[in-house]
Coordinates of C-alpha atoms in Angstrom, one line a residue:
Chain A
M435 CA 33.7 -28.0 51.5
N436 CA 36.5 -25.6 50.8
N437 CA 37.3 -27.6 47.7
V438 CA 34.0 -26.4 46.3
L439 CA 34.2 -22.9 47.7
G440 CA 37.7 -22.6 46.4
D441 CA 37.0 -24.1 43.0
K442 CA 39.7 -22.7 40.6
K443 CA 37.4 -22.8 37.6
A444 CA 34.6 -20.9 39.4
I445 CA 37.2 -18.2 40.5
A446 CA 38.5 -17.9 37.0
V447 CA 35.1 -17.6 35.4
L448 CA 33.6 -15.2 37.9
L449 CA 36.6 -13.0 38.6
G450 CA 38.4 -13.3 35.3
P451 CA 36.3 -10.8 33.1
A452 CA 36.3 -8.0 35.7
L453 CA 40.0 -8.5 36.5
L454 CA 40.9 -8.5 32.8
V455 CA 39.0 -5.3 31.9
Y456 CA 40.2 -3.6 35.0
T457 CA 43.9 -4.6 34.4
V458 CA 43.9 -3.8 30.7
A459 CA 41.9 -0.5 30.8
M460 CA 42.9 0.9 34.1
L461 CA 45.9 -0.7 35.9
L462 CA 48.1 -1.0 32.8
P463 CA 47.3 2.6 31.6
V464 CA 48.4 4.0 35.0
F465 CA 51.9 2.5 34.6
W466 CA 51.9 3.3 30.9
S467 CA 51.1 6.9 31.7
A468 CA 53.9 7.0 34.3
G469 CA 56.2 5.8 31.5
Y470 CA 55.0 8.7 29.2
T471 CA 56.5 11.1 31.7
F472 CA 60.0 10.3 30.2
L473 CA 58.9 11.0 26.6
S474 CA 57.7 14.0 24.6
G475 CA 55.4 14.0 21.6
N476 CA 52.0 12.3 21.2
A477 CA 50.3 9.2 19.7
I478 CA 49.9 10.8 16.3
T479 CA 53.3 12.4 15.7
G480 CA 55.3 9.8 17.6
F481 CA 57.4 10.0 20.7
T482 CA 61.0 10.9 21.5
F483 CA 62.9 10.2 24.7
A484 CA 63.1 13.3 26.8
G485 CA 64.7 12.0 30.0
L486 CA 63.8 14.1 33.0
A487 CA 63.0 17.2 31.0
N488 CA 59.3 17.0 31.8
F489 CA 59.9 16.9 35.6
E490 CA 62.4 19.8 35.3
K491 CA 59.7 21.8 33.5
L492 CA 57.0 20.7 36.0
F493 CA 58.9 22.3 38.9
S494 CA 59.6 25.5 37.1
D495 CA 56.4 26.1 35.1
P496 CA 54.4 29.0 36.5
A497 CA 51.2 27.6 34.9
V498 CA 51.6 24.4 37.0
G499 CA 52.3 26.5 40.1
E500 CA 49.1 28.5 39.5
A501 CA 47.0 25.5 38.8
L502 CA 48.3 23.7 41.9
W503 CA 47.6 26.7 44.0
F504 CA 44.1 27.0 42.5
T505 CA 43.5 23.2 43.1
I506 CA 44.5 23.4 46.7
R507 CA 42.5 26.6 47.4
Y508 CA 39.5 25.1 45.8
A509 CA 39.8 21.8 47.7
V510 CA 40.2 23.5 51.0
V511 CA 37.4 26.0 50.6
I512 CA 34.9 23.5 49.1
T513 CA 35.8 20.8 51.7
I514 CA 35.3 23.2 54.6
G515 CA 32.1 24.6 53.0
Q516 CA 30.6 21.2 52.1
V517 CA 31.2 19.5 55.4
L518 CA 30.2 22.6 57.5
L519 CA 27.0 23.2 55.6
G520 CA 26.3 19.5 55.4
Y521 CA 26.8 19.2 59.2
M522 CA 24.5 22.2 59.9
L523 CA 21.8 20.7 57.6
S524 CA 22.1 17.3 59.2
L525 CA 21.8 18.8 62.7
L526 CA 18.7 20.6 61.4
Y527 CA 17.3 17.3 60.1
V528 CA 17.9 15.4 63.2
F529 CA 17.1 17.9 66.0
A530 CA 14.7 20.4 64.5
L531 CA 12.8 18.4 62.0
K532 CA 13.2 15.0 63.6
R533 CA 10.8 12.5 61.9
G534 CA 9.4 15.0 59.4
S535 CA 12.8 15.6 57.7
S536 CA 12.3 13.1 54.9
L537 CA 10.8 15.5 52.4
I538 CA 13.3 18.3 53.0
R539 CA 16.2 15.9 52.9
T540 CA 14.9 14.6 49.5
L541 CA 14.5 18.1 48.1
V542 CA 17.9 19.4 49.2
F543 CA 19.6 16.2 47.9
F544 CA 18.1 16.7 44.4
P545 CA 20.8 18.9 42.8
V546 CA 23.3 16.1 43.6
V547 CA 21.9 13.9 40.8
L548 CA 21.7 16.7 38.2
P549 CA 24.3 16.6 35.4
T550 CA 27.1 19.0 36.3
V551 CA 27.1 20.5 32.8
A552 CA 23.5 21.4 33.1
V553 CA 24.0 23.0 36.5
A554 CA 27.0 24.9 35.3
L555 CA 25.2 26.3 32.3
L556 CA 22.2 27.3 34.6
F557 CA 24.6 29.1 36.9
Q558 CA 26.3 30.8 34.0
K559 CA 23.0 32.2 32.9
M560 CA 22.1 33.2 36.5
F561 CA 25.3 35.1 37.0
E562 CA 25.3 36.6 33.5
I563 CA 25.9 40.3 32.7
A564 CA 26.1 40.5 28.9
P565 CA 24.2 40.6 26.7
Q566 CA 21.6 40.3 29.3
N567 CA 21.5 40.6 33.1
G568 CA 21.0 37.3 34.8
L569 CA 18.9 36.5 37.9
V570 CA 21.6 37.6 40.4
N571 CA 22.5 40.9 38.7
S572 CA 18.8 41.7 38.2
A573 CA 18.2 41.1 41.9
L574 CA 21.2 43.3 42.8
N575 CA 19.9 46.1 40.5
A576 CA 16.5 45.8 42.2
V577 CA 18.0 46.7 45.5
G578 CA 20.1 49.5 44.0
I579 CA 23.5 47.8 43.5
G580 CA 25.1 47.9 40.1
S581 CA 25.7 44.8 37.9
I582 CA 28.8 42.8 38.6
D583 CA 30.8 41.0 35.9
W584 CA 30.9 37.8 37.9
L585 CA 32.7 35.5 35.5
G586 CA 34.9 38.2 34.0
N587 CA 37.1 38.5 37.1
G588 CA 39.3 35.8 38.7
S589 CA 38.1 36.3 42.3
T590 CA 34.4 36.7 41.6
A591 CA 34.6 33.7 39.2
F592 CA 36.1 31.7 42.0
L593 CA 33.2 32.8 44.2
V594 CA 30.6 31.7 41.7
I595 CA 32.3 28.3 41.4
V596 CA 32.3 27.9 45.2
I597 CA 28.6 28.9 45.4
M598 CA 27.6 26.5 42.6
D599 CA 29.5 23.5 44.0
L600 CA 28.2 24.1 47.5
W601 CA 24.7 24.4 46.1
R602 CA 25.2 21.2 44.3
S603 CA 26.7 19.1 47.0
M604 CA 25.6 20.2 50.4
G605 CA 22.5 17.9 50.3
F606 CA 24.8 15.0 49.7
Y607 CA 27.0 15.7 52.7
A608 CA 23.9 16.4 54.8
V609 CA 22.6 12.9 54.1
L610 CA 26.0 11.4 54.7
L611 CA 26.4 13.1 58.0
Y612 CA 22.7 12.5 58.9
T613 CA 23.2 8.7 58.8
G614 CA 26.0 9.3 61.4
L615 CA 23.9 11.5 63.6
V616 CA 21.0 9.1 63.6
D617 CA 23.2 6.4 64.9
I618 CA 23.9 8.3 68.1
P619 CA 21.9 6.4 70.8
D620 CA 18.9 8.3 72.1
D621 CA 19.7 7.4 75.8
I622 CA 23.1 9.2 75.6
L623 CA 21.4 12.4 74.3
E624 CA 18.7 12.0 76.9
S625 CA 21.0 11.6 79.8
A626 CA 23.1 14.6 78.6
R627 CA 19.9 16.6 78.5
L628 CA 19.0 15.5 82.0
D629 CA 22.5 16.7 83.1
G630 CA 21.6 20.1 81.8
A631 CA 23.4 20.1 78.4
R632 CA 21.5 22.3 76.0
G633 CA 21.9 23.8 72.5
L634 CA 25.5 24.6 71.5
H635 CA 26.8 23.0 74.7
L636 CA 25.2 19.7 73.8
I637 CA 26.5 19.9 70.2
R638 CA 30.1 20.7 71.3
H639 CA 30.5 18.2 74.1
I640 CA 28.3 15.3 73.1
I641 CA 27.2 15.3 69.5
L642 CA 30.5 16.5 67.9
P643 CA 32.7 14.0 69.5
L644 CA 30.3 11.2 68.8
S645 CA 30.0 12.1 65.1
L646 CA 33.7 12.6 64.7
P647 CA 34.3 9.4 62.7
V648 CA 31.7 10.2 60.1
L649 CA 32.9 13.8 59.9
L650 CA 36.4 12.6 59.2
S651 CA 35.3 10.2 56.5
S652 CA 33.2 13.0 55.0
I653 CA 36.3 15.2 54.9
I654 CA 38.3 12.5 53.1
F655 CA 35.6 11.9 50.5
S656 CA 35.3 15.7 50.0
I657 CA 39.1 16.3 49.5
N658 CA 39.4 13.2 47.3
G659 CA 36.5 14.5 45.1
T660 CA 37.5 18.2 45.1
L661 CA 41.1 17.5 44.0
K662 CA 39.7 15.9 40.9
V663 CA 37.3 18.7 40.0
F664 CA 36.9 19.0 36.3
D665 CA 33.3 19.0 35.0
S666 CA 31.9 22.0 36.9
I667 CA 34.9 24.3 36.1
V668 CA 35.1 23.3 32.4
A669 CA 31.4 24.0 32.0
L670 CA 31.2 27.1 34.1
T671 CA 34.3 29.2 33.4
D672 CA 36.5 26.9 31.2
G673 CA 39.4 27.8 33.4
G674 CA 39.0 31.5 32.8
P675 CA 39.2 34.4 32.8
G676 CA 42.7 33.8 31.4
S677 CA 43.9 30.9 33.5
A678 CA 42.6 32.2 36.8
T679 CA 40.3 29.3 37.6
T680 CA 42.4 26.4 36.0
P681 CA 42.8 23.4 38.2
L682 CA 45.5 20.7 37.6
T683 CA 43.0 18.4 35.9
L684 CA 42.1 21.0 33.3
L685 CA 45.7 22.0 32.8
M686 CA 46.6 18.4 32.1
F687 CA 43.7 18.1 29.7
R688 CA 44.8 21.2 27.8
T689 CA 48.4 20.3 27.7
S690 CA 47.7 16.9 26.3
F691 CA 44.9 17.4 23.9
T692 CA 45.1 21.1 22.9
Y693 CA 48.9 21.3 22.7
G694 CA 49.5 17.5 22.0
D695 CA 52.2 17.1 24.6
Y696 CA 51.5 13.7 26.1
G697 CA 54.7 13.5 28.1
Y698 CA 54.2 16.8 29.9
G699 CA 50.4 16.0 30.3
S700 CA 51.3 12.7 32.0
S701 CA 53.7 14.4 34.3
I702 CA 50.9 16.8 35.5
A703 CA 48.6 13.7 35.8
L704 CA 51.2 12.0 37.9
L705 CA 51.5 15.1 40.2
L706 CA 47.8 15.1 40.6
T707 CA 47.7 11.3 41.4
I708 CA 50.5 11.7 44.0
L709 CA 48.6 14.6 45.6
C710 CA 45.5 12.5 45.9
L711 CA 47.5 9.6 47.3
I712 CA 49.3 11.7 49.9
V713 CA 46.1 13.4 51.1
T714 CA 44.3 10.1 51.4
L715 CA 47.1 8.4 53.3
F716 CA 47.7 11.4 55.5
I717 CA 44.1 11.7 56.6
F718 CA 43.7 8.0 57.1
R719 CA 46.7 7.9 59.3
S720 CA 45.9 10.9 61.4
S721 CA 42.3 9.8 61.8
R722 CA 43.3 6.4 63.0
R723 CA 45.7 7.9 65.5
D724 CA 43.0 10.2 66.9
L725 CA 40.5 7.3 67.2
T726 CA 42.9 5.1 69.2
K727 CA 43.7 8.0 71.5
D728 CA 40.0 8.3 72.4
Chain B
M255 CA -4.4 7.2 83.9
T256 CA -5.2 5.4 87.1
A257 CA -3.5 8.1 89.1
N258 CA -5.6 10.8 87.4
T259 CA -8.9 9.1 88.2
A260 CA -7.8 8.7 91.8
V261 CA -7.3 12.5 92.3
P262 CA -10.4 14.5 91.5
T263 CA -9.6 17.6 89.5
R264 CA -11.6 20.3 87.8
T265 CA -10.0 19.7 84.4
S266 CA -11.7 16.6 83.2
Q267 CA -9.5 14.9 80.6
K268 CA -5.8 15.5 80.9
P269 CA -4.9 17.1 84.2
T270 CA -1.2 17.3 83.6
A271 CA -1.1 18.5 80.0
A272 CA -3.9 21.2 80.2
P273 CA -2.2 23.7 82.5
Q274 CA 1.1 23.4 80.7
R275 CA 0.0 24.0 77.1
P276 CA -1.0 27.7 77.2
R277 CA 2.3 28.5 79.0
T278 CA 4.8 26.8 76.6
S279 CA 2.9 27.0 73.3
P280 CA 3.8 30.6 72.2
V281 CA 7.4 30.1 73.4
K282 CA 7.7 26.9 71.5
F283 CA 6.2 28.6 68.4
L284 CA 8.7 31.5 68.7
K285 CA 11.5 29.1 69.2
R286 CA 10.6 27.4 65.9
V287 CA 10.5 30.6 63.9
P288 CA 14.2 30.7 63.1
V289 CA 14.0 27.0 62.2
Q290 CA 11.1 27.5 59.8
L291 CA 12.7 30.6 58.4
S292 CA 15.9 28.8 57.6
I293 CA 14.0 25.9 56.0
A294 CA 12.1 28.4 53.8
I295 CA 15.3 30.1 52.7
L296 CA 16.9 26.7 52.1
L297 CA 14.1 25.6 49.9
V298 CA 14.0 28.8 47.9
V299 CA 17.8 28.6 47.3
E300 CA 17.7 25.0 46.3
I301 CA 14.5 24.9 44.2
Y302 CA 14.0 28.4 42.7
P303 CA 16.9 28.2 40.2
L304 CA 15.3 25.0 38.8
I305 CA 11.9 26.6 38.5
W306 CA 13.5 29.6 36.8
L307 CA 15.3 27.2 34.4
F308 CA 12.0 25.4 33.6
M309 CA 10.1 28.7 33.1
G310 CA 12.9 29.9 30.8
S311 CA 12.6 26.9 28.6
F312 CA 9.2 28.2 27.4
K313 CA 10.2 31.8 26.8
T314 CA 10.9 33.3 23.4
Q315 CA 14.1 35.2 22.6
D316 CA 12.1 38.4 22.7
E317 CA 10.9 37.7 26.2
F318 CA 14.4 37.0 27.4
L319 CA 15.7 40.3 26.0
N320 CA 12.8 42.6 27.0
S321 CA 11.0 41.1 30.0
P322 CA 12.3 41.0 33.6
V323 CA 14.3 37.8 34.2
W324 CA 11.8 36.5 36.8
A325 CA 8.7 37.1 34.6
M326 CA 6.6 34.0 33.8
P327 CA 6.5 32.8 30.1
Q328 CA 3.7 34.2 28.1
S329 CA 2.7 30.8 26.7
F330 CA 3.6 27.2 27.3
N331 CA 4.4 25.8 23.9
F332 CA 7.2 23.3 23.1
D333 CA 8.8 25.3 20.2
N334 CA 12.1 25.6 22.2
Y335 CA 12.1 21.9 22.9
V336 CA 11.5 21.0 19.2
E337 CA 14.2 23.4 18.2
A338 CA 16.7 22.0 20.7
W339 CA 15.9 18.4 19.9
T340 CA 16.2 18.7 16.1
T341 CA 18.2 21.8 15.1
G342 CA 20.3 21.6 18.3
N343 CA 20.9 17.8 17.7
I344 CA 20.0 17.1 21.3
G345 CA 18.1 14.0 20.0
T346 CA 21.3 12.6 18.6
Y347 CA 23.3 13.3 21.8
V348 CA 20.7 11.6 24.0
G349 CA 20.8 8.6 21.6
N350 CA 24.6 8.5 21.8
S351 CA 24.5 8.7 25.6
L352 CA 22.1 5.8 25.8
I353 CA 24.2 3.7 23.4
A354 CA 27.2 4.3 25.6
T355 CA 25.5 4.0 29.0
I356 CA 23.4 0.9 28.6
P357 CA 26.1 -1.6 27.5
S358 CA 28.5 -0.2 30.1
L359 CA 26.0 -0.6 32.9
F360 CA 25.3 -4.2 31.8
L361 CA 29.0 -5.1 31.7
I362 CA 29.7 -3.3 35.0
V363 CA 26.9 -5.2 36.8
L364 CA 27.7 -8.6 35.3
F365 CA 31.4 -8.4 35.8
G366 CA 31.4 -6.5 39.0
V367 CA 28.8 -8.6 40.9
A368 CA 30.6 -11.8 39.8
A369 CA 33.9 -10.4 41.0
G370 CA 32.4 -9.3 44.3
F371 CA 31.1 -12.8 44.7
A372 CA 34.5 -14.4 43.9
L373 CA 36.3 -12.1 46.2
E374 CA 33.9 -12.4 49.2
V375 CA 32.2 -15.8 49.1
L376 CA 34.8 -18.0 47.5
V377 CA 37.8 -19.0 49.6
W378 CA 41.3 -18.6 48.0
K379 CA 44.7 -17.3 48.7
G380 CA 45.3 -13.7 47.7
R381 CA 41.7 -12.5 47.5
G382 CA 42.4 -9.8 50.1
T383 CA 45.2 -8.4 47.9
V384 CA 43.1 -8.5 44.7
L385 CA 40.3 -6.6 46.6
L386 CA 42.8 -4.0 47.6
V387 CA 44.0 -3.7 44.0
F388 CA 40.5 -2.9 43.0
L389 CA 40.1 -0.5 45.9
A390 CA 43.1 1.5 44.8
G391 CA 41.4 2.1 41.4
I392 CA 38.7 4.2 43.2
M393 CA 41.3 6.8 44.1
V394 CA 43.1 7.2 40.8
P395 CA 42.0 10.3 38.9
G396 CA 40.7 9.8 35.4
Q397 CA 43.6 12.0 34.0
M398 CA 46.0 9.2 34.9
I399 CA 44.6 6.7 32.3
L400 CA 43.3 9.0 29.5
L401 CA 46.5 9.3 27.4
P402 CA 47.5 5.6 27.2
L403 CA 43.9 4.7 26.4
F404 CA 43.7 7.4 23.8
S405 CA 46.8 6.0 22.1
A406 CA 45.6 2.5 22.4
Y407 CA 42.1 3.2 20.9
F408 CA 43.8 5.1 18.1
Q409 CA 46.2 2.3 17.3
V410 CA 43.5 -0.4 17.4
G411 CA 41.2 1.7 15.2
L412 CA 38.4 2.3 17.7
T413 CA 38.5 6.1 17.4
G414 CA 35.4 7.3 15.6
T415 CA 33.1 4.8 17.4
L416 CA 31.4 4.7 20.8
W417 CA 33.5 1.7 21.9
P418 CA 36.2 3.7 23.7
L419 CA 33.4 5.2 25.9
I420 CA 31.9 1.8 26.7
I421 CA 35.2 0.2 27.5
T422 CA 36.5 3.1 29.6
Y423 CA 33.2 3.4 31.5
T424 CA 33.2 -0.3 32.3
A425 CA 36.8 -0.2 33.5
T426 CA 36.4 2.9 35.7
G427 CA 33.0 1.7 37.1
L428 CA 34.3 -1.7 38.2
P429 CA 36.4 -0.7 41.3
L430 CA 33.5 0.9 43.1
T431 CA 31.0 -1.8 42.0
V432 CA 33.3 -4.7 43.1
F433 CA 34.0 -2.9 46.4
M434 CA 30.2 -2.3 47.1
M435 CA 29.2 -5.8 46.0
A436 CA 31.8 -7.4 48.2
T437 CA 30.4 -5.5 51.1
Y438 CA 26.9 -6.7 50.3
F439 CA 27.9 -10.3 49.9
R440 CA 29.6 -10.1 53.3
A441 CA 26.1 -9.7 54.8
V442 CA 24.8 -12.9 53.2
P443 CA 25.3 -15.9 55.6
R444 CA 28.0 -18.2 54.3
E445 CA 25.9 -21.2 55.3
V446 CA 23.6 -20.5 52.3
F447 CA 26.5 -21.2 49.8
E448 CA 27.9 -24.1 51.9
A449 CA 24.5 -25.7 51.8
A450 CA 24.4 -25.2 48.0
A451 CA 27.8 -26.8 47.7
L452 CA 26.7 -29.8 49.8
D453 CA 23.7 -30.2 47.5
G454 CA 26.2 -30.6 44.7
A455 CA 25.9 -27.2 43.0
S456 CA 29.0 -25.8 41.4
M457 CA 29.9 -22.3 42.5
I458 CA 29.2 -20.8 39.1
R459 CA 25.7 -22.2 39.4
A460 CA 25.4 -21.1 43.0
F461 CA 26.3 -17.6 41.9
F462 CA 23.7 -17.4 39.1
S463 CA 20.8 -19.1 40.9
I464 CA 21.5 -18.1 44.6
G465 CA 24.1 -15.4 45.0
F466 CA 22.9 -13.0 42.3
P467 CA 19.1 -13.2 43.2
M468 CA 19.9 -12.8 46.9
V469 CA 21.6 -9.4 46.3
R470 CA 19.5 -8.2 43.4
N471 CA 18.3 -5.2 45.5
A472 CA 21.8 -4.2 46.0
V473 CA 22.6 -4.8 42.4
F474 CA 19.9 -2.4 41.4
T475 CA 21.2 0.3 43.8
V476 CA 24.7 -0.1 42.4
A477 CA 23.5 0.1 38.9
L478 CA 21.6 3.2 39.7
V479 CA 24.7 4.9 41.2
Q480 CA 26.8 3.9 38.2
F481 CA 24.1 5.2 35.9
F482 CA 24.4 8.7 37.4
F483 CA 28.2 8.6 37.2
I484 CA 28.2 7.5 33.5
W485 CA 25.3 9.7 32.4
N486 CA 26.8 12.8 34.0
D487 CA 30.4 12.1 33.0
L488 CA 32.2 14.8 31.0
L489 CA 35.9 14.1 31.2
I490 CA 35.9 10.7 29.4
A491 CA 33.2 11.6 26.9
L492 CA 35.1 14.8 26.0
T493 CA 38.4 12.9 25.5
F494 CA 37.1 10.1 23.3
T495 CA 34.5 11.7 21.2
N496 CA 36.3 14.1 18.9
N497 CA 33.5 14.1 16.4
A498 CA 30.2 15.9 16.9
D499 CA 28.2 12.9 15.7
L500 CA 29.4 10.9 18.6
S501 CA 28.9 13.5 21.3
T502 CA 27.1 12.4 24.5
I503 CA 24.5 14.7 25.9
Q504 CA 27.0 16.4 28.3
V505 CA 29.5 17.1 25.5
G506 CA 26.7 18.2 23.2
L507 CA 25.2 20.5 25.8
L508 CA 28.6 22.0 26.5
N509 CA 29.1 22.9 22.8
F510 CA 25.4 23.9 22.4
T511 CA 25.8 27.6 22.6
G512 CA 28.5 27.6 20.0
E513 CA 26.4 26.0 17.3
F514 CA 23.9 28.9 17.3
G515 CA 26.4 31.6 17.1
A516 CA 24.6 34.2 19.2
V517 CA 23.1 32.8 22.4
Q518 CA 19.6 31.4 21.7
Y519 CA 18.3 31.4 25.3
G520 CA 15.0 29.5 24.8
P521 CA 16.5 26.4 23.0
L522 CA 19.5 26.4 25.4
F523 CA 17.2 26.4 28.4
A524 CA 15.1 23.7 26.8
A525 CA 18.3 21.6 26.1
I526 CA 19.3 21.9 29.8
C527 CA 15.8 20.8 30.8
I528 CA 16.0 17.8 28.6
N529 CA 19.3 16.9 30.1
V530 CA 18.0 17.3 33.6
L531 CA 14.7 15.4 32.8
G532 CA 16.2 11.9 32.8
T533 CA 17.8 12.2 36.2
L534 CA 14.8 14.0 37.5
V535 CA 12.4 11.2 36.6
L536 CA 14.6 8.5 38.1
Y537 CA 15.0 10.6 41.2
L538 CA 11.3 11.2 41.5
F539 CA 10.5 7.5 41.7
L540 CA 13.6 6.2 43.4
N541 CA 14.9 9.0 45.6
Q542 CA 15.4 7.0 48.8
R543 CA 17.4 4.4 47.0
V544 CA 19.4 6.9 45.0
M545 CA 20.3 8.8 48.2
K546 CA 21.3 5.6 50.0
G547 CA 23.3 4.3 47.0
L548 CA 25.2 7.5 46.4
A549 CA 26.0 7.9 50.1
G550 CA 27.3 4.3 50.0
G551 CA 29.4 5.1 47.0
A552 CA 30.8 8.3 48.6
V553 CA 34.4 6.9 48.6
K554 CA 34.5 7.7 44.9
G555 CA 34.3 11.4 45.6

């Protein structure tokens, strides 16, 4: 039996192509890119050995510090926003709309599948001030508030990015958390209600602890995704004004392709990868410890 | 019911429900007002921007500059769409996106499902490790592989074609596909494949005539998820298409404003609408499956 199920030829034929493509176009480049960090130059002009110069620059470059700070700020704000709004929506689906939530869930999820570039251009026009007031400024003018140059200022531009990304993704986290809430057995909720637990009390002491695992995995997915943010920022602000909204991903892209410095670009990419790795491992570990304690 | 008939009461049909209803109904209604209000606000916030976008795609430049932003278009003609599709090159971009997306999807599904089968159904030493190696690929940011791939495509002479996109999409799509397919194959009873082996089928045959058909629903879901990732991708397309003739729809749309000099609102809105249309149609028909699939692929972030 195991001879057939362990047939070497079948393994080679079925796994071979995937493993080959994955190794050549993904695994190998990861190590190759790590090797670039010791070089300077690019594919067209040729490379020269630079030793640890790229790393020395990485730790003293104010642009990297600024981009790192923006990336962390963005990841924290968006993760909290996504999971919080998603959780509130999922509670709404499960406990207020109950069986009738399907249509609302489907509608709120819709922006998730839209191309990020399309959404970003739409928001650019909504928050526009020149040459023409967009939807938001027109609404502000209508209630007697002056127009605001939303994308012309670092802090308001950050606000627009946050609003857009939450608009785009809260339906996704709502559905993710919804599947966790639906799994809570009805008899537990019923007996809690019989014991007099109501409203916020019920949420805090019964529903929140029971949905903790799915909340934690949502947070991991969210951080993992937000650290890699690229599309929405490139299309909405292109990192500006100045470099006020430039995350590490965009800084790496600019360094490599606009300034043609592959070695330094790879160093920034490595920093980003290590950041993703640390966050993922850290959260996995702490979540596991908490779960065993319960 | 038997208890009701035993006790004679004035209320004829439902003796327990009737006295309660007038008491709780207004309270219940008032309790639901905040819920209904928040749903209404939610729907306006989520849907109105899209309606505004759609209306804008029919407006003329003059209407954009001189009418209030929330005004309805004066006429519904497709001038803006024609302009975007031809002068704005959106037609070419959509074509490029299709040429890049369809072969990538085909390769991802074929290779990924086979690998999932080999890693979950077949029995061999080291398969756990190989699955972990694939899993690690989900976490790696795209920036970590762009530069070596760019150099390699340049040296091999693929720059200037859509091949770099197809290869890169296939490679980056595989980890999640392999991971999801291995999970789906775990749910198929092993006895099915053991019976096939007893009947003398080779495992390659068992994969194509039993394994693949048994998970074809899952395959469809995974393909759908990958379609959205590839179609909506900007980073890879921006890196490997340095020539406007090769731009995918996302890159083309990003540079759309630049081509007209001054902002031409109507064509731009129409171009955004065309871009949205593909995913909108898919979502209209397959929304439950898309939601399930994307939630299942959430590890990708």
